[in-house]
Every structure is written in C-alpha cells, then in structure tokens.
Coordinates of C-alpha atoms in Angstrom, one line a residue:
M1 CA 30.6 -0.1 12.7
S2 CA 27.5 0.8 10.7
D3 CA 24.6 -1.7 10.2
P4 CA 25.0 -3.3 6.7
I5 CA 21.2 -3.4 6.3
K6 CA 20.9 0.3 7.0
E7 CA 23.8 1.0 4.6
A8 CA 22.1 -1.0 1.9
G9 CA 18.8 0.9 2.5
R10 CA 20.5 4.2 2.2
G11 CA 22.2 3.1 -0.9
L12 CA 18.9 2.0 -2.5
L13 CA 17.4 5.3 -1.5
R14 CA 20.2 7.2 -3.2
Y15 CA 19.7 5.0 -6.3
R16 CA 17.6 6.7 -9.0
P17 CA 16.5 4.4 -11.7
K18 CA 15.6 6.0 -15.0
S19 CA 12.1 4.5 -15.2
F20 CA 9.4 3.3 -12.9
L21 CA 9.4 -0.1 -14.6
K22 CA 13.1 -0.6 -13.9
L23 CA 12.5 0.2 -10.3
I24 CA 9.8 -2.4 -10.1
L25 CA 11.9 -5.0 -11.9
L26 CA 14.9 -4.1 -9.6
G27 CA 12.7 -4.5 -6.5
F28 CA 11.3 -7.8 -7.7
T29 CA 14.8 -9.1 -8.5
L30 CA 16.3 -8.1 -5.2
V31 CA 13.3 -9.5 -3.2
A32 CA 13.3 -12.8 -5.1
L33 CA 17.1 -13.3 -5.3
P34 CA 17.6 -14.3 -1.6
L35 CA 14.7 -16.8 -1.8
I36 CA 16.0 -18.2 -5.1
G37 CA 19.4 -18.5 -3.5
A38 CA 17.9 -20.3 -0.5
L39 CA 16.1 -22.7 -2.8
I40 CA 19.2 -23.4 -4.8
Y41 CA 21.3 -24.0 -1.7
A42 CA 18.6 -26.4 -0.3
A43 CA 18.4 -28.3 -3.6
V44 CA 22.2 -28.6 -3.9
S45 CA 22.4 -29.7 -0.2
I46 CA 19.7 -32.3 -0.6
D47 CA 21.3 -33.6 -3.9
R48 CA 24.7 -33.8 -2.2
L49 CA 23.2 -35.6 0.7
A50 CA 21.4 -38.0 -1.6
V51 CA 24.6 -38.8 -3.5
Q52 CA 26.6 -39.3 -0.3
S53 CA 23.9 -41.5 1.2
R54 CA 23.6 -43.6 -2.0
Q55 CA 27.4 -44.1 -2.1
A56 CA 27.6 -45.0 1.6
V57 CA 24.7 -47.4 1.3
Y58 CA 26.2 -49.0 -1.8
Q59 CA 29.6 -49.4 -0.2
S60 CA 28.2 -50.7 3.0
V61 CA 26.1 -53.3 1.2
Q62 CA 29.1 -54.4 -0.9
I63 CA 31.2 -54.8 2.2
A64 CA 28.5 -56.8 4.0
H65 CA 27.9 -59.0 1.0
G66 CA 31.7 -59.5 0.4
S67 CA 32.2 -60.4 4.0
R68 CA 29.5 -63.0 3.8
V69 CA 31.1 -64.4 0.6
L70 CA 34.5 -64.6 2.2
L71 CA 33.1 -66.5 5.1
D72 CA 31.3 -68.9 2.8
E73 CA 34.4 -69.5 0.7
I74 CA 36.6 -70.1 3.7
T75 CA 34.1 -72.7 4.9
T76 CA 34.1 -74.3 1.4
M77 CA 37.9 -74.4 1.4
E78 CA 38.0 -76.0 4.9
R79 CA 35.4 -78.6 3.9
G80 CA 37.4 -79.5 0.7
V81 CA 40.6 -80.0 2.8
R82 CA 38.9 -82.1 5.4
Q83 CA 37.2 -84.3 2.8
A84 CA 40.6 -84.9 1.0
L85 CA 42.2 -85.6 4.4
I86 CA 39.6 -88.1 5.6
L87 CA 39.1 -89.9 2.3
G88 CA 42.7 -89.6 1.2
D89 CA 41.6 -88.5 -2.2
A90 CA 43.6 -85.6 -3.7
T91 CA 41.0 -85.0 -6.4
L92 CA 38.7 -83.7 -3.7
L93 CA 41.0 -80.6 -3.3
E94 CA 39.6 -79.3 -6.5
G95 CA 36.8 -77.7 -4.5
F96 CA 39.4 -76.0 -2.4
F97 CA 41.1 -74.5 -5.3
Q98 CA 37.8 -73.2 -6.8
A99 CA 36.8 -71.7 -3.5
H100 CA 40.3 -70.1 -3.2
A101 CA 39.9 -68.5 -6.7
R102 CA 36.5 -67.1 -5.6
F103 CA 38.0 -66.0 -2.3
V104 CA 40.9 -64.1 -4.0
S105 CA 38.4 -62.5 -6.5
Q106 CA 36.2 -61.3 -3.7
L107 CA 39.3 -59.9 -1.9
N108 CA 40.2 -57.9 -5.0
K109 CA 36.6 -56.6 -5.3
L110 CA 36.6 -55.4 -1.7
A111 CA 40.1 -53.9 -2.1
A112 CA 38.8 -51.8 -5.0
L113 CA 36.2 -50.1 -2.7
S114 CA 37.0 -46.9 -0.9
L115 CA 37.6 -48.6 2.5
R116 CA 38.6 -47.0 5.7
R117 CA 42.1 -47.5 6.9
D118 CA 41.2 -50.1 9.5
Q119 CA 39.1 -52.0 7.0
A120 CA 41.9 -52.0 4.4
T121 CA 44.3 -53.3 7.1
A122 CA 41.9 -56.1 8.1
L123 CA 41.4 -57.0 4.5
A124 CA 45.2 -57.2 3.9
Q125 CA 45.7 -59.3 7.1
L126 CA 43.0 -61.6 5.8
R127 CA 44.8 -62.0 2.5
T128 CA 48.1 -62.6 4.3
A129 CA 46.6 -65.3 6.6
E130 CA 45.0 -67.2 3.6
T131 CA 48.1 -67.2 1.4
P132 CA 50.2 -69.7 3.5
I133 CA 47.2 -72.0 3.7
Y134 CA 47.0 -72.0 0.0
Q135 CA 50.8 -72.7 -0.3
Q136 CA 50.5 -75.6 2.1
V137 CA 47.6 -77.2 0.3
L138 CA 49.3 -76.7 -3.0
S139 CA 52.5 -78.5 -1.6
A140 CA 50.5 -81.4 -0.1
R141 CA 48.4 -81.9 -3.2
D142 CA 50.0 -85.2 -4.0
S143 CA 50.0 -86.5 -0.3
P144 CA 46.6 -85.8 1.3
D145 CA 47.8 -87.3 4.6
S146 CA 49.9 -84.3 5.3
L147 CA 47.0 -81.9 5.3
Q148 CA 46.2 -82.2 9.0
P149 CA 48.2 -79.1 10.0
V150 CA 46.5 -77.1 7.3
V151 CA 43.0 -77.8 8.8
N152 CA 44.0 -76.2 12.1
N153 CA 45.0 -73.0 10.3
F154 CA 41.4 -72.3 9.1
V155 CA 40.3 -71.5 12.6
P156 CA 42.2 -68.1 12.9
L157 CA 41.3 -67.4 9.3
L158 CA 37.6 -67.7 10.1
V159 CA 38.0 -65.6 13.2
Q160 CA 39.6 -62.8 11.1
A161 CA 36.9 -63.1 8.4
R162 CA 34.2 -62.8 11.0
G163 CA 35.9 -59.8 12.5
F164 CA 36.0 -58.2 9.1
A165 CA 32.3 -59.0 8.6
Q166 CA 31.4 -57.5 12.0
G167 CA 33.3 -54.4 11.0
G168 CA 31.2 -54.2 7.8
Y169 CA 28.0 -54.4 9.8
A170 CA 29.3 -51.7 12.2
L171 CA 30.1 -49.6 9.2
I172 CA 26.5 -49.8 8.0
E173 CA 25.3 -48.6 11.4
Q174 CA 27.9 -45.8 11.4
E175 CA 26.9 -44.7 7.9
V176 CA 23.3 -44.7 8.8
S177 CA 24.1 -42.6 11.9
A178 CA 26.3 -40.3 9.8
M179 CA 23.5 -39.9 7.2
Q180 CA 21.1 -38.9 9.9
D181 CA 23.5 -36.4 11.3
R182 CA 24.1 -34.9 7.8
A183 CA 20.4 -34.8 7.2
S184 CA 19.8 -33.1 10.5
R185 CA 22.6 -30.6 9.9
T186 CA 21.3 -29.8 6.4
R187 CA 17.8 -29.4 7.7
S188 CA 19.1 -27.0 10.5
I189 CA 21.1 -25.0 8.0
V190 CA 18.1 -24.6 5.6
L191 CA 15.8 -23.7 8.5
W192 CA 18.2 -21.0 9.8
L193 CA 18.7 -19.8 6.3
V194 CA 14.9 -19.5 5.8
L195 CA 14.5 -17.8 9.2
A196 CA 17.2 -15.3 8.3
L197 CA 16.0 -14.7 4.7
V198 CA 12.3 -14.2 5.5
P199 CA 12.7 -11.0 7.6
F200 CA 15.4 -9.8 5.2
T201 CA 13.1 -10.4 2.3
L202 CA 10.2 -8.6 4.1
L203 CA 12.5 -5.7 4.9
L204 CA 13.5 -5.5 1.2
A205 CA 9.9 -5.7 0.1
L206 CA 8.9 -2.9 2.6
L207 CA 11.8 -0.8 1.4
F208 CA 10.8 -1.1 -2.2
S209 CA 7.2 -0.6 -1.4
V210 CA 8.1 2.7 0.1
L211 CA 10.3 3.6 -2.9
I212 CA 7.5 2.6 -5.3
S213 CA 4.5 4.1 -3.5
R214 CA 6.2 7.3 -2.3
P215 CA 6.3 9.0 -5.8
I216 CA 2.8 7.7 -6.6
R217 CA 1.6 9.2 -3.3
L218 CA 3.3 12.5 -4.0
I219 CA 1.7 12.7 -7.4
D220 CA -1.7 11.8 -6.0
E221 CA -1.4 14.4 -3.3
A222 CA -0.4 17.0 -5.9
I223 CA -3.4 16.2 -8.1
R224 CA -5.7 16.3 -5.1
R225 CA -4.3 19.8 -4.0
M226 CA -4.7 21.1 -7.6
G227 CA -8.2 19.7 -7.7
Q228 CA -9.1 21.5 -4.5
G229 CA -7.6 24.7 -5.8
E230 CA -4.5 24.7 -3.5
L231 CA -2.0 26.0 -6.0
D232 CA 0.5 27.7 -3.7
R233 CA 2.7 24.7 -2.9
P234 CA 5.1 23.6 -5.7
V235 CA 4.9 20.0 -6.9
S236 CA 8.0 18.1 -6.1
V237 CA 8.2 14.3 -6.9
T238 CA 11.2 12.2 -6.1
G239 CA 11.9 8.8 -7.5
P240 CA 12.5 7.4 -11.0
Q241 CA 13.3 9.8 -13.8
D242 CA 10.0 9.4 -15.6
L243 CA 8.0 10.0 -12.4
R244 CA 10.1 13.1 -11.6
Y245 CA 9.4 14.3 -15.1
L246 CA 5.7 13.8 -14.5
G247 CA 6.0 15.8 -11.3
E248 CA 7.7 18.6 -13.3
R249 CA 4.8 18.6 -15.8
L250 CA 2.3 18.8 -12.9
D251 CA 4.2 21.7 -11.4
W252 CA 4.1 23.4 -14.9
M253 CA 0.3 22.8 -15.0
R254 CA 0.0 24.3 -11.5
Q255 CA 1.8 27.4 -12.6
R256 CA -0.4 27.7 -15.6
L257 CA -3.5 27.3 -13.5
L258 CA -2.2 30.1 -11.2
E259 CA -1.7 32.3 -14.3
V260 CA -5.2 31.5 -15.5
E261 CA -6.7 32.1 -12.0
A262 CA -4.9 35.5 -11.8
Q263 CA -6.2 36.4 -15.3
K264 CA -9.7 35.4 -14.3
E265 CA -9.5 37.5 -11.1
R266 CA -8.2 40.5 -13.1
F267 CA -11.0 40.0 -15.6
L268 CA -13.7 39.8 -13.0
Q269 CA -12.4 42.9 -11.2
H270 CA -12.1 45.0 -14.4
V271 CA -15.4 43.9 -15.8
S272 CA -17.2 44.4 -12.5
H273 CA -15.8 47.9 -12.0
E274 CA -16.4 48.8 -15.6
L275 CA -20.1 47.7 -15.4
K276 CA -20.8 49.2 -12.0
T277 CA -20.6 52.9 -13.0
P278 CA -22.9 52.8 -16.0
L279 CA -25.2 50.4 -14.2
T280 CA -25.6 53.0 -11.3
A281 CA -26.6 55.6 -13.9
M282 CA -29.1 53.2 -15.5
R283 CA -30.6 52.3 -12.1
E284 CA -30.9 56.0 -11.0
G285 CA -32.4 56.9 -14.3
A286 CA -34.9 54.2 -14.1
D287 CA -35.7 55.3 -10.6
L288 CA -36.2 58.8 -11.7
L289 CA -38.5 57.7 -14.5
A290 CA -40.5 55.5 -12.2
S291 CA -40.9 58.2 -9.5
G292 CA -42.1 60.7 -12.1
V293 CA -39.4 63.3 -11.4
V294 CA -38.9 63.9 -15.1
G295 CA -42.6 63.9 -15.9
E296 CA -45.7 61.9 -15.4
L297 CA -45.7 58.5 -17.1
S298 CA -48.6 56.3 -18.1
D299 CA -49.2 53.1 -16.3
K300 CA -47.5 51.0 -19.0
Q301 CA -44.6 53.4 -19.0
K302 CA -44.3 53.1 -15.2
S303 CA -44.5 49.3 -15.4
V304 CA -41.6 49.3 -17.9
A305 CA -39.6 51.7 -15.7
N306 CA -40.2 49.5 -12.7
I307 CA -39.1 46.5 -14.6
L308 CA -35.9 48.3 -15.7
Y309 CA -35.3 49.4 -12.1
G310 CA -35.9 45.9 -10.7
N311 CA -33.6 44.3 -13.2
S312 CA -30.9 46.9 -12.6
L313 CA -31.0 46.0 -8.9
Q314 CA -30.7 42.3 -9.8
L315 CA -27.8 43.1 -12.1
Q316 CA -26.2 45.2 -9.4
K317 CA -26.4 42.4 -6.9
R318 CA -24.8 40.0 -9.4
I319 CA -21.9 42.5 -9.9
E320 CA -21.5 42.9 -6.2
D321 CA -21.3 39.1 -5.8
L322 CA -18.5 39.1 -8.4
L323 CA -16.7 41.9 -6.6
N324 CA -17.1 40.2 -3.2
Y325 CA -15.8 36.9 -4.8
S326 CA -12.8 38.8 -6.3
A327 CA -12.1 40.3 -2.9
I328 CA -12.2 36.9 -1.2
Q329 CA -9.9 35.4 -3.8
A330 CA -7.5 38.3 -3.3
Q331 CA -7.7 37.5 0.4
S332 CA -9.3 40.9 1.2
T333 CA -11.5 39.3 3.9
A334 CA -10.2 41.4 6.8
L335 CA -13.0 41.7 9.4
N336 CA -14.2 44.8 11.2
P337 CA -16.0 43.2 14.1
H338 CA -18.2 44.9 16.7
Q339 CA -21.4 44.2 18.6
V340 CA -24.2 43.4 16.2
A341 CA -27.8 42.7 17.3
L342 CA -28.8 39.6 15.5
Q343 CA -32.6 40.0 15.4
P344 CA -32.6 43.5 13.9
L345 CA -30.1 42.4 11.3
L346 CA -32.2 39.4 10.4
D347 CA -35.3 41.6 10.1
L348 CA -33.4 43.9 7.8
V349 CA -32.4 41.0 5.5
L350 CA -36.0 39.7 5.5
Q351 CA -37.3 43.2 4.6
S352 CA -35.0 43.3 1.5
H353 CA -36.7 40.0 0.3
Q354 CA -40.2 41.1 1.3
L355 CA -41.3 41.6 -2.3
A356 CA -40.2 38.2 -3.4
V357 CA -41.8 36.6 -0.3
L358 CA -45.1 38.3 -1.1
N359 CA -45.0 37.5 -4.8
Q360 CA -44.6 33.7 -4.0
R361 CA -46.9 33.8 -1.0
L362 CA -44.2 32.4 1.2
Q363 CA -44.4 32.1 5.0
V364 CA -41.3 32.9 7.0
I365 CA -41.2 31.4 10.5
Q366 CA -38.3 32.6 12.6
H367 CA -37.2 31.9 16.2
C368 CA -34.3 34.1 17.2
P369 CA -33.7 35.0 20.8
E370 CA -32.3 38.4 21.7
M371 CA -28.5 38.2 21.3
H372 CA -25.6 40.3 20.2
V373 CA -23.0 38.9 17.9
Y374 CA -19.4 40.1 17.8
A375 CA -18.9 40.1 14.1
D376 CA -18.4 42.1 10.9
E377 CA -21.9 43.5 10.4
Q378 CA -21.6 43.9 6.6
K379 CA -20.2 40.5 6.0
L380 CA -22.7 38.9 8.4
C381 CA -25.5 40.6 6.5
I382 CA -24.2 39.2 3.3
I383 CA -24.1 35.7 4.9
L384 CA -27.7 36.0 6.0
D385 CA -28.8 37.5 2.8
N386 CA -27.3 34.8 0.7
L387 CA -28.8 32.0 2.9
L388 CA -32.3 33.6 2.8
S389 CA -32.0 34.4 -0.9
N390 CA -31.2 30.8 -1.6
A391 CA -34.2 29.7 0.4
V392 CA -36.6 32.1 -1.3
K393 CA -35.2 31.1 -4.7
F394 CA -35.9 27.4 -4.3
S395 CA -39.1 27.6 -2.3
P396 CA -42.3 26.7 -4.2
P397 CA -45.3 29.2 -4.1
G398 CA -47.0 29.0 -0.7
G399 CA -44.0 27.3 0.9
V400 CA -42.6 27.8 4.4
I401 CA -39.1 29.0 5.3
R402 CA -37.9 28.4 8.8
I403 CA -35.1 30.3 10.5
D404 CA -34.0 29.1 14.0
A405 CA -31.1 30.5 16.0
R406 CA -29.7 29.1 19.2
V407 CA -26.5 28.7 21.2
Q408 CA -25.3 25.1 21.4
D409 CA -22.0 23.8 22.8
K410 CA -20.5 27.3 22.9
T411 CA -21.4 27.9 19.2
L412 CA -24.1 30.0 17.5
V413 CA -26.2 27.7 15.4
L414 CA -28.5 29.3 12.8
D415 CA -30.6 27.0 10.7
V416 CA -32.3 28.1 7.4
R417 CA -34.7 25.5 6.0
D418 CA -37.0 25.7 3.0
A419 CA -39.7 23.4 1.5
G420 CA -38.4 23.2 -2.0
A421 CA -37.0 20.2 -4.0
G422 CA -33.9 20.1 -1.8
V423 CA -30.3 19.6 -3.0
D424 CA -29.7 16.9 -5.5
T425 CA -27.5 14.0 -4.3
A426 CA -25.0 14.8 -7.1
D427 CA -24.8 18.4 -6.0
R428 CA -24.1 17.9 -2.3
D429 CA -20.3 18.0 -2.7
K430 CA -20.3 20.9 -5.2
V431 CA -23.0 23.2 -3.8
F432 CA -20.4 25.5 -2.2
E433 CA -18.2 25.7 -5.2
P434 CA -18.1 29.1 -7.0
F435 CA -20.1 29.5 -10.2
Y436 CA -21.7 26.1 -9.7
Q437 CA -25.4 26.0 -10.6
G438 CA -27.5 23.3 -9.0
R439 CA -29.8 20.9 -10.9
Q440 CA -32.9 21.9 -8.9
A441 CA -33.1 25.6 -9.9
P442 CA -36.7 26.6 -10.8
Q443 CA -37.1 27.6 -14.4
S444 CA -39.1 30.7 -13.6
H445 CA -36.5 32.3 -11.4
V446 CA -33.8 34.6 -12.6
K447 CA -30.6 32.5 -12.8
G448 CA -27.9 33.6 -10.4
T449 CA -24.1 33.6 -10.6
G450 CA -23.6 30.5 -8.4
L451 CA -21.5 32.6 -6.0
G452 CA -23.9 33.3 -3.1
L453 CA -23.2 30.2 -1.0
S454 CA -19.5 30.2 -1.9
I455 CA -19.2 33.8 -0.7
A456 CA -21.3 33.2 2.4
R457 CA -19.2 30.2 3.4
E458 CA -15.9 32.1 2.9
Y459 CA -17.2 35.0 5.1
A460 CA -18.3 32.5 7.8
R461 CA -14.9 30.8 7.8
A462 CA -13.3 34.3 8.0
H463 CA -15.2 34.6 11.3
G464 CA -13.8 31.2 12.4
G465 CA -17.1 29.4 11.7
D466 CA -18.6 27.6 8.8
I467 CA -21.7 26.8 6.8
I468 CA -22.7 23.2 6.2
L469 CA -25.5 21.4 4.3
V470 CA -27.4 19.3 6.8
E471 CA -28.8 16.0 5.5
T472 CA -32.5 15.6 6.4
D473 CA -35.3 13.3 5.5
R474 CA -37.7 16.3 5.2
A475 CA -38.4 18.1 1.9
G476 CA -36.3 21.1 1.1
A477 CA -32.7 22.2 1.8
H478 CA -31.3 22.7 5.3
F479 CA -28.3 25.0 5.7
R480 CA -26.6 25.7 9.0
L481 CA -24.5 28.7 10.0
L482 CA -22.0 28.0 12.8
L483 CA -20.0 30.8 14.5
P484 CA -17.6 30.1 17.4
L485 CA -18.1 31.2 21.0
Q486 CA -15.4 33.9 21.1
L487 CA -17.4 35.9 18.5
I488 CA -20.7 35.5 20.4
Q489 CA -21.9 37.3 23.5
Q490 CA -25.4 36.5 24.8
S491 CA -27.5 39.5 25.7
H492 CA -28.9 39.7 29.2
A493 CA -30.7 42.9 28.6

C-alpha cells in the first residue's frame, strides 16, 4: 500500500495551475487549512467541554440545594407534628402542611432535572415514604393525640433524605472528576493533533516551496547562462502556465541571440577577409615607397610613407585580432603543440614592441629561467604579445614593465606588471570580455579593438591554463598567465 503523503505529493507535482498567483494561493490555502481545522476543532471541543461542565455544575448544585431543602422541610414537618402532639393543639399542624407543600414542590423540581437512574429511584422512594405520613397526619387532624405513631415514621424518612443528599454530594465529586477527565482527554487530543499537523504542514510548506521556487530558479539559471553567453542549452521551465510561457519566450530570445551571434561572426569573417587583401597591397606599397624602391623621396615624403606603413601594420594587427576572435568563436582553437623555448619567444615578442618601448622610454625588467614549454608556439606568441602590448599601452612615459616567469605547484606562472593607472574597480569583472574598452585607456594611444585580453585568455584556456587579473596594492595592472604542468618541461641543459 502506497504512502498517502507521497501520493499527495505526486498529485501536487502533476498539478499544473494556470498562473503563478494561483499556485501561491493554493499553497497558502493547503498549508493554512490543517492549522485552521485544528483551531476549529480545539475551539469546538473547548466550547463543548464548557457547556457540559456548566450543565453538570448547575445540576449538581441544584441537587445539593434541593437535598438540603428536603432535609429542612422534613425537620419542619416533624417539629410541627411533635408540637401538636405535646400541646394537643391541632392548629399547630398548619406548619406541617406548609412544610409538606414545600417538600412536594421541591420533589417536583428535582424530578424535572436530568437525574441518573439511581437518583431518580431514590427520589421516588422518598416521595413514596412521605405520602403515608401525610395521609396519617391528615386523618389525625382532628385528634392530635393519635399522632404518636406518625412521629416515629419521620426517622426512616430522614435517613432516606440524608442518603439522597449524600448521593448529590457524591455526584458533585463525580462530575468534577469527569470534567477533569474530559479536559485532560480534550487536551491530549488537541496536543496530538498539533503534533501530527505541524510536520504535515511543514511538509506541505516545503513541497510548495519547491513548486514555487523551482521555476523561478530555472528562469534565473537561464538568464544567467544567456548573460554569460552560454546559448547552446535550450530553456525549459516547468510549473504554472504563465511561467512556462515566460520560459518559452526566453528560449525564443536565446535562439534570436544565436542568430545574431552567427550573423556577427559571419560579418566579422567576411569583413576581415575582404579588408586583409587590399590592406596587404597598401602596406607593401607604403613599404616600397618608404624604402625608395620606386624612387628617392624627400624627408617629408618618407615621413608620410612611414606613417602610412606604421598605420597599415596597426590596422593589420586589428584585423588579425578580429580573425583570431572569429576563429575562437567558431571553435577553431585546435593546438599544434611542440617544444618551445620560452626565453627566445619572449625576446621575439619584446623585439616587436621595441619601437613603442623606446618612444615611451620604458624599462622592461624580465626574469625568465631557461625552460621549454610544450605548447602551440603561434598561439603562445599571441598570448605573450597581447599581455605585453597591454602593458606597453597603459604604461606612462618612463615607466617600468616587469616580466617574471617561474614554476610553482606544478604550474608555469608568468607575471606581467606595469606601472600605469591600473584596472578600474568597475572594469575588473569585464576586462576579459570581447570588445570591452577599459576606462583607463590613455588618450594619446591608438584605440584598440578590445579583443587582445579576450583572445589571450581563450588561447590560454585552450592550453588548459588561464589568465587572471591579480589584485595588488601597487600601482599598475598585474596579469598572470598560468599553464598546467603537463604542458611544461623544465630544461636541464
């Protein structure tokens, strides 16, 4: 036999309300309903107990009071008969008859109560015992001397009346005990009801918390993935109809973003390839002009040719960045690893930036032990070039650039630090995003594409490593390249 709670849980999970508000209202109702039921039951039980107790106390008091009145009236009747007998005055029997009338009236009042069977029997016996006495007194009304036998009949009547009174007091004790038992039983029932309903209510609250929070969590996760550019996984939201519709709209947005991303990649590839061919011709033409192959140029003409040639190189580098980024986005980051000497590669990269270093009077301090890296030489060169280019770009004139390489915890650690303004706090989380331009870019420098660090990091991750921005109290930016041990072999030459 299946657990009813589990069956109810599965039934609720299969239930699909049409709106999120209806789900909340349903959950609130089902969670509050058991508690409301328990409160109603407790209120009804207490009210019933109060009514029963009030009736029991009232009846017990009426019986006790009636018993005392019966005893008093029997005593009054006996006293009236004795006085008439002793004084021989029949007029003194008037007190007896008045007491008898009150006695009969009290018997009728007691008989009208809801008496137990033994009490009703005792009350009937009391009435039966008093009736002959009344008949005898009534017969001897004119001859008081014949009342002597009647006086002796009051003794058993008093005994019966006292027995009835004791029964009334015993009834009070029984009712008090019964009220205590009922109160204890009611308290136990309410306590067990609360103990049973509290975990059940908590279980319902937990179940509806899951039902309510699950679609919200799915939507939040979908928005987070879309914000991070993870557009491959479809958005699927279960729950109320309006939230499922919202999930469908998010999935539609994801598909549109995929289309826009694909269009952007195609645009970058086409534009980059279309620009590369004429740019090569322009660069070669400027080089020919500057070198004097097509004829001697004046100093001003050579200066203009050199400017054209330098800017064509800058433009070619920007186009190559776009092509590299397009290749990364198309997942064309396959590696061709082999043994690469790190120091000569670093010197080659420094040599390509020598002109900028000289123009800004920069000092480059490097500490790189002899080691060979098992990596893709071209992509590692791009990583180092982008890190050094970033350091040169943000270094002030006369600044110092430090390059330190070491092996730590089976990982190659290469630090590149400059003495510039550093990375703004607002840019720290976005500095590796493609096309993002930082706030600290010097105004005099040629503005880049914002792809250098993004490409470098993607290539580092393709090697199984990473590039991180190290927080430091010193001036300038501090970037760290990490490559795993399996791609590193220390040279012992």
